[in-house]
Coordinates of C-alpha atoms and ligand atoms in Angstrom, one line a residue:
X1 CA -25.7 -6.2 -4.2
X2 CA -24.8 -3.5 -1.7
X3 CA -22.0 -1.3 -2.8
X4 CA -20.1 1.9 -2.0
X5 CA -19.6 3.9 -5.1
X6 CA -19.3 7.3 -6.7
X7 CA -20.8 8.7 -10.0
X8 CA -18.5 11.6 -10.4
X9 CA -15.1 12.6 -9.2
X10 CA -14.9 14.7 -6.1
X11 CA -14.4 14.9 -2.3
X12 CA -15.7 12.4 0.2
X13 CA -19.3 13.7 -0.3
X14 CA -19.5 12.0 -3.7
X15 CA -19.5 8.5 -2.0
X16 CA -22.8 6.8 -1.9
X17 CA -24.1 3.6 -0.5
X18 CA -26.7 1.8 -2.6
X19 CA -27.5 -1.2 -4.8
X20 CA -25.5 -2.2 -7.9
X21 CA -26.1 -5.1 -10.2
X22 CA -24.5 -8.4 -9.2
X23 CA -21.8 -9.6 -11.5
X24 CA -23.7 -11.5 -14.3
X25 CA -21.0 -14.0 -15.4
X26 CA -17.9 -15.4 -13.8
X27 CA -15.2 -15.2 -16.6
X28 CA -13.3 -18.4 -17.2
X29 CA -10.1 -17.5 -15.4
X30 CA -11.9 -15.6 -12.6
X31 CA -13.6 -16.5 -9.3
X32 CA -16.6 -14.9 -7.7
X33 CA -15.8 -13.6 -4.2
X34 CA -18.1 -12.7 -1.4
X35 CA -16.1 -9.7 -0.1
X36 CA -15.8 -9.5 3.7
X37 CA -13.4 -6.6 4.2
X38 CA -11.6 -4.0 2.1
X39 CA -8.5 -2.0 3.0
X40 CA -7.9 1.6 2.1
X41 CA -4.9 3.2 0.5
X42 CA -4.2 6.8 -0.6
X43 CA -4.6 5.7 -4.2
X44 CA -8.3 5.3 -3.5
X45 CA -8.9 9.0 -2.6
X46 CA -6.5 10.1 -5.4
X47 CA -8.7 8.2 -7.9
X48 CA -12.0 9.4 -6.4
X49 CA -10.8 13.0 -6.5
X50 CA -10.1 12.7 -10.2
X51 CA -6.4 13.4 -9.7
X52 CA -5.5 10.3 -11.7
X53 CA -8.3 10.5 -14.3
X54 CA -5.9 10.4 -17.3
X55 CA -4.7 7.0 -16.1
X56 CA -8.1 5.3 -15.6
X57 CA -11.3 4.6 -17.6
X58 CA -14.0 7.2 -16.9
X59 CA -16.5 4.5 -16.1
X60 CA -19.3 5.3 -13.6
X61 CA -20.6 4.2 -11.2
X62 CA -17.2 3.2 -9.7
X63 CA -16.7 1.3 -6.6
X64 CA -13.7 2.2 -4.3
X65 CA -10.8 0.4 -2.8
X66 CA -8.1 -2.0 -4.1
X67 CA -7.4 -4.4 -1.2
X68 CA -9.9 -7.0 -0.3
X69 CA -10.4 -10.3 1.5
X70 CA -13.4 -12.7 1.2
X71 CA -14.7 -16.1 0.5
X72 CA -14.8 -17.8 -3.0
X73 CA -18.4 -18.7 -3.8
X74 CA -18.1 -19.7 -7.5
X75 CA -15.3 -20.6 -10.0
X76 CA -14.8 -19.8 -13.7
X77 CA -14.3 -23.0 -15.7
X78 CA -10.5 -22.7 -16.1
X79 CA -9.7 -21.9 -12.5
X80 CA -7.1 -24.4 -11.3
X81 CA -5.8 -23.3 -7.9
X82 CA -8.8 -22.4 -5.8
X83 CA -12.0 -24.0 -4.6
X84 CA -15.4 -22.8 -3.4
X85 CA -15.1 -21.9 0.3
X86 CA -11.5 -20.7 0.2
X87 CA -10.7 -17.5 2.1
X88 CA -8.6 -15.3 -0.2
X89 CA -7.0 -11.9 -0.3
X90 CA -5.5 -9.7 -3.0
X91 CA -5.7 -6.3 -4.7
X92 CA -7.4 -5.2 -7.8
X93 CA -5.7 -2.6 -10.0
X94 CA -8.6 -0.1 -10.1
X95 CA -8.6 0.7 -13.9
X96 CA -12.4 0.6 -14.0
X97 CA -13.7 -0.8 -10.7
X98 CA -12.9 -1.0 -7.1
X99 CA -13.7 -3.7 -4.5
X100 CA -16.3 -2.0 -2.2
X101 CA -19.2 -4.3 -3.1
X102 CA -20.6 -7.5 -1.6
X103 CA -19.6 -9.5 -4.7
X104 CA -16.5 -9.2 -6.8
X105 CA -15.0 -11.2 -9.7
X106 CA -11.2 -11.4 -9.8
X107 CA -8.6 -13.3 -11.8
X108 CA -7.0 -16.2 -9.9
X109 CA -3.5 -14.9 -10.8
X110 CA -3.9 -12.0 -8.2
X111 CA -5.3 -14.1 -5.4
X112 CA -3.7 -16.0 -2.5
X113 CA -5.2 -17.9 0.4
X114 CA -5.2 -15.7 3.5
X115 CA -2.2 -16.4 5.8
X116 CA -3.2 -19.3 8.2
X117 CA -2.4 -17.2 11.3
X118 CA -4.5 -14.2 10.3
X119 CA -8.2 -13.6 9.8
X120 CA -10.2 -11.9 7.0
X121 CA -10.0 -8.4 8.6
X122 CA -6.2 -8.4 9.0
X123 CA -5.7 -9.9 5.6
X124 CA -7.5 -7.1 3.9
X125 CA -4.9 -4.6 5.3
X126 CA -2.0 -6.3 3.5
X127 CA -1.8 -6.6 -0.3
X128 CA -1.2 -3.2 -2.0
X129 CA 1.0 -1.7 0.7
X130 CA 3.0 -4.8 1.4
X131 CA 3.6 -5.5 -2.3
X132 CA 4.6 -1.9 -3.0
X133 CA 7.4 -2.0 -0.3
X134 CA 8.4 -5.6 -1.3
X135 CA 8.7 -4.6 -5.0
X136 CA 10.5 -1.3 -4.1
X137 CA 13.0 -2.7 -1.7
X138 CA 13.6 -6.3 -2.7
X139 CA 13.0 -6.3 -6.5
X140 CA 14.1 -2.8 -7.4
X141 CA 16.6 -1.6 -4.8
X142 CA 17.8 -5.2 -4.1
X143 CA 18.1 -4.7 -0.4
X144 CA 20.4 -7.1 1.4
X145 CA 22.1 -8.0 4.7
X146 CA 24.2 -5.2 6.1
X147 CA 22.6 -2.4 4.0
X148 CA 21.8 0.9 5.7
X149 CA 18.3 1.9 4.7
X150 CA 16.5 5.2 5.4
X151 CA 12.7 5.0 5.3
X152 CA 10.6 8.2 5.0
X153 CA 7.0 7.8 6.1
X154 CA 7.8 4.6 8.1
X155 CA 4.6 4.6 10.2
X156 CA 2.1 4.6 7.3
X157 CA 0.6 1.8 5.3
X158 CA 3.6 1.1 3.0
X159 CA 6.1 2.2 5.7
X160 CA 5.3 -0.4 8.3
X161 CA 5.9 -3.2 5.7
X162 CA 9.1 -1.5 4.4
X163 CA 10.6 -1.3 7.9
X164 CA 9.8 -4.9 8.7
X165 CA 11.1 -6.2 5.3
X166 CA 14.3 -4.3 5.5
X167 CA 14.9 -5.4 9.1
X168 CA 14.0 -9.0 8.4
X169 CA 16.5 -9.1 5.5
X170 CA 19.3 -7.9 7.8
X171 CA 19.5 -4.2 7.1
X172 CA 20.1 -1.4 9.6
X173 CA 17.0 0.9 9.4
X174 CA 16.6 4.5 10.1
X175 CA 12.9 5.6 10.2
X176 CA 11.5 9.0 9.6
X177 CA 8.1 9.8 11.3
X178 CA 6.6 12.4 13.5
X179 CA 7.5 12.5 17.2
X180 CA 4.5 10.5 18.3
X181 CA 5.6 7.4 16.3
X182 CA 9.3 7.4 17.4
X183 CA 8.8 5.2 20.4
X184 CA 6.6 2.8 18.3
X185 CA 9.3 2.6 15.7
X186 CA 12.0 1.8 18.3
X187 CA 10.0 -0.6 20.6
X188 CA 7.9 -2.5 18.0
X189 CA 9.9 -2.4 14.9
X190 CA 13.4 -2.3 16.6
X191 CA 14.6 0.3 14.1
X192 CA 18.3 1.2 14.6
X193 CA 17.6 5.0 14.5
X194 CA 14.4 6.9 14.6
X195 CA 14.1 10.5 13.4
X196 CA 11.4 13.1 13.9
X197 CA 10.7 15.0 10.7
X198 CA 9.5 18.0 12.7
X199 CA 13.1 18.7 13.9
X200 CA 14.5 21.6 12.0
X201 CA 16.7 20.6 9.0
X202 CA 16.6 17.0 10.1
X203 CA 18.2 15.8 6.9
X204 CA 21.2 18.0 7.5
X205 CA 21.9 16.1 10.7
X206 CA 22.4 12.8 8.8
X207 CA 25.8 11.7 7.6
X208 CA 26.7 12.1 3.9
X209 CA 27.5 8.9 1.9
X210 CA 25.9 6.8 4.6
X211 CA 22.9 5.0 3.0
X212 CA 22.6 2.2 0.5
X213 CA 18.9 2.8 0.0
X214 CA 16.6 5.8 0.7
X215 CA 13.0 4.7 0.3
X216 CA 10.6 7.7 0.3
X217 CA 7.2 6.1 0.8
X218 CA 5.6 9.3 2.0
X219 CA 6.4 11.3 -1.1
X220 CA 7.9 14.6 0.0
X221 CA 11.6 13.9 -0.6
X222 CA 13.4 14.0 -3.9
X223 CA 16.6 12.6 -5.4
X224 CA 18.2 16.0 -5.3
X225 CA 17.3 16.6 -1.7
X226 CA 18.9 13.3 -0.4
X227 CA 21.5 12.3 -3.0
X228 CA 24.4 13.4 -0.8
X229 CA 23.2 11.0 1.9
X230 CA 23.5 8.0 -0.5
X231 CA 26.7 6.0 -0.9
X232 CA 28.1 5.7 -4.4
X233 CA 26.0 3.0 -6.1
X234 CA 23.1 3.6 -3.6
X235 CA 19.5 4.0 -4.6
X236 CA 16.7 6.5 -4.0
X237 CA 13.3 4.8 -4.4
X238 CA 10.1 6.8 -4.6
X239 CA 6.4 5.8 -4.5
X240 CA 5.5 9.0 -6.3
X241 CA 7.1 8.7 -9.8
X242 CA 5.1 11.4 -11.5
X243 CA 6.0 14.4 -9.3
X244 CA 8.0 17.0 -11.2
X245 CA 10.9 16.9 -8.7
X246 CA 11.1 13.1 -9.2
X247 CA 11.0 13.5 -13.0
X248 CA 13.9 15.9 -12.7
X249 CA 15.7 13.5 -10.2
X250 CA 15.4 10.7 -12.8
X251 CA 17.2 12.9 -15.3
X252 CA 19.8 14.2 -12.9
X253 CA 20.6 10.6 -11.8
X254 CA 21.7 9.7 -15.3
X255 CA 24.8 11.8 -14.7
X256 CA 25.4 10.4 -11.2
X257 CA 26.8 7.3 -9.6
X258 CA 23.6 7.1 -7.5
X259 CA 20.4 5.6 -8.7
X260 CA 16.9 6.9 -9.1
X261 CA 14.2 4.2 -8.9
X262 CA 10.4 4.4 -8.8
X263 CA 7.9 1.8 -7.9
X264 CA 4.5 1.2 -9.5
X265 CA 3.0 -1.7 -7.6
X266 CA 2.0 -4.7 -9.6
X267 CA -0.7 -7.1 -8.4
X268 CA 0.3 -10.8 -8.7
X269 CA 0.1 -13.8 -6.5
X270 CA 3.8 -14.9 -6.9
X271 CA 4.8 -11.8 -4.9
X272 CA 1.7 -12.0 -2.6
X273 CA 2.6 -15.6 -1.7
X274 CA 6.1 -14.4 -0.5
X275 CA 4.4 -11.9 1.8
X276 CA 1.9 -14.6 2.9
X277 CA 4.7 -16.9 3.8
X278 CA 6.5 -14.2 5.8
X279 CA 3.4 -13.5 7.7
X280 CA 2.9 -17.2 8.4
X281 CA 6.5 -17.5 9.6
X282 CA 5.9 -14.5 12.0
X283 CA 8.5 -12.4 10.1
X284 CA 5.9 -9.7 9.2
X285 CA 3.1 -8.4 11.4
X286 CA 0.0 -6.6 10.4
X287 CA -1.0 -3.3 12.0
X288 CA -4.6 -2.3 11.7
X289 CA -5.0 1.2 13.1
X290 CA -8.8 1.5 12.7
X291 CA -11.7 -0.7 11.5
X292 CA -14.9 0.9 10.2
X293 CA -18.4 -0.5 9.3
X294 CA -19.7 -0.3 5.7
X295 CA -21.9 2.7 6.5
X296 CA -19.0 4.5 8.1
X297 CA -16.7 4.3 5.0
X298 CA -16.7 8.1 4.6
X299 CA -15.2 8.3 8.1
X300 CA -12.6 5.8 7.1
X301 CA -11.7 8.1 4.2
X302 CA -11.7 11.2 6.3
X303 CA -9.2 9.6 8.6
X304 CA -7.0 8.2 5.8
X305 CA -7.0 11.6 4.2
X306 CA -5.4 13.2 7.3
X307 CA -2.2 11.3 6.2
X308 CA -1.6 10.5 9.9
X309 CA -2.6 6.8 9.9
X310 CA -0.5 4.3 11.9
X311 CA -0.4 1.2 9.7
X312 CA -3.7 0.5 7.9
X313 CA -7.4 1.3 7.8
X314 CA -10.0 -1.3 6.9
X315 CA -13.8 -1.4 6.3
X316 CA -16.2 -4.3 7.0
X317 CA -18.6 -5.1 4.2
X318 CA -22.2 -5.9 5.2
X319 CA -23.3 -9.5 4.9
Ligands
NAP401 N1 3.5 4.0 -6.8 C1 2.8 3.1 -6.2 O1 2.6 2.0 -6.7 C2 2.3 3.3 -4.8 C3 1.8 2.3 -4.0 C4 1.4 2.5 -2.7 C5 1.4 3.8 -2.2 N2 1.8 4.8 -3.0 C6 1.8 6.2 -2.5 O2 2.7 6.3 -1.4 C7 2.3 7.3 -0.5 C8 2.2 6.7 0.9 O3 1.3 5.6 0.9 P1 0.9 5.0 2.4 O4 -0.2 4.0 2.1 O5 2.1 4.6 3.1 O6 0.2 6.3 3.0 P2 -0.4 6.6 4.5 O7 -0.6 5.3 5.2 O8 -1.5 7.5 4.3 O9 0.9 7.3 5.2 C9 0.6 7.9 6.5 C10 1.9 8.1 7.2 O10 2.6 9.2 6.6 C11 3.4 9.8 7.6 N3 3.7 11.2 7.4 C12 2.8 12.3 7.4 N4 3.5 13.4 7.1 C13 4.8 13.1 6.9 C14 5.9 13.8 6.6 N5 5.9 15.1 6.4 N6 7.1 13.1 6.4 C15 7.2 11.8 6.6 N7 6.1 11.0 6.9 C16 4.9 11.7 7.1 C17 2.5 9.7 8.9 O11 3.3 9.6 10.0 P3 3.1 10.6 11.2 O12 1.7 10.4 11.7 O13 4.1 10.2 12.2 O14 3.2 12.0 10.7 C18 1.6 8.5 8.6 O15 2.0 7.4 9.5 C19 1.0 7.8 -1.0 O16 1.2 9.0 -1.7 C20 0.5 6.7 -2.0 O17 -0.4 7.1 -3.0 C21 2.2 4.6 -4.3

């Protein structure tokens, strides 16, 4: 099968397009998927660069990407909930492989049918980022109606889902982005307040004891830098739990009435079905910034690595 893979950690230049062996067996609880699209996340370049090598198996060649959509073409003998021909989406925790190949085996417990009002390209842009923000805001921080939520990095992959989830559940949302995304935040996501992070000391202009939740899905805030903005009992949630300032924040929060929380996204179809239903009900929209062909995947990475993506970047897998 055709695949995009790397044989050593490094920059974009280590990515290769070539042939890898087809999966030989379909394990009993898994399905064989003809992958049609895969979506990119910062995790993918962090893995490829070797930054997370202590947390993954050093197995090479490694394919890239976590998010995928495609069609089921064979079933393991214990698979109960899917049939051949189903269009599914999900994300694979990349401990030893990614999803950038024409064929992929995946456990049925991480798969959902794609939302009926989307297509395979859009569906591939959803799982990891949407699940991260759902698990952070709903399951960890327990966002609810009337909350005031501050979202840093609101225009990125995780951010656009966070803003929509918080608004949908009745919160007042303040977004933090650069100037070029302020109007998009106001007009499309109907945020209550939009802040430009390039304004000098922009955090100092926010009211103290104002927010129930501060969700840092970009990763450059810390508990210490924003704890004054939180109400008593409020929560700071980060997507970057291993940064030194966040490890310190976790300790400091033990002596505070304000909470430090961190999310490590979990792939499962109970949560993915919640997201799927919200998309089908029109409560969450998908924003694909750019779509690339298989032989342009290095360009997709180059763009993602600018950290200026608006929504998501996806790649089409060759037939
Ligand atoms: N722990 C987990 O399980 C988990 C899961 C998912 C993601 N993450 C991590 O969360 C982070 C964000 O992921 P993502 O997919 O949302 O990334 P992304 O799509 O690459 O984020 C891009 C966005 O970041 C914004 N941005 C750039 N500089 C900024 C700044 N100084 N302040 C605030 N926003 C800024 C950009 O907005 P402008 O263009 O307006 O600057 C852009 O829209 C990554 O580090 C990722 O690895 C962790």
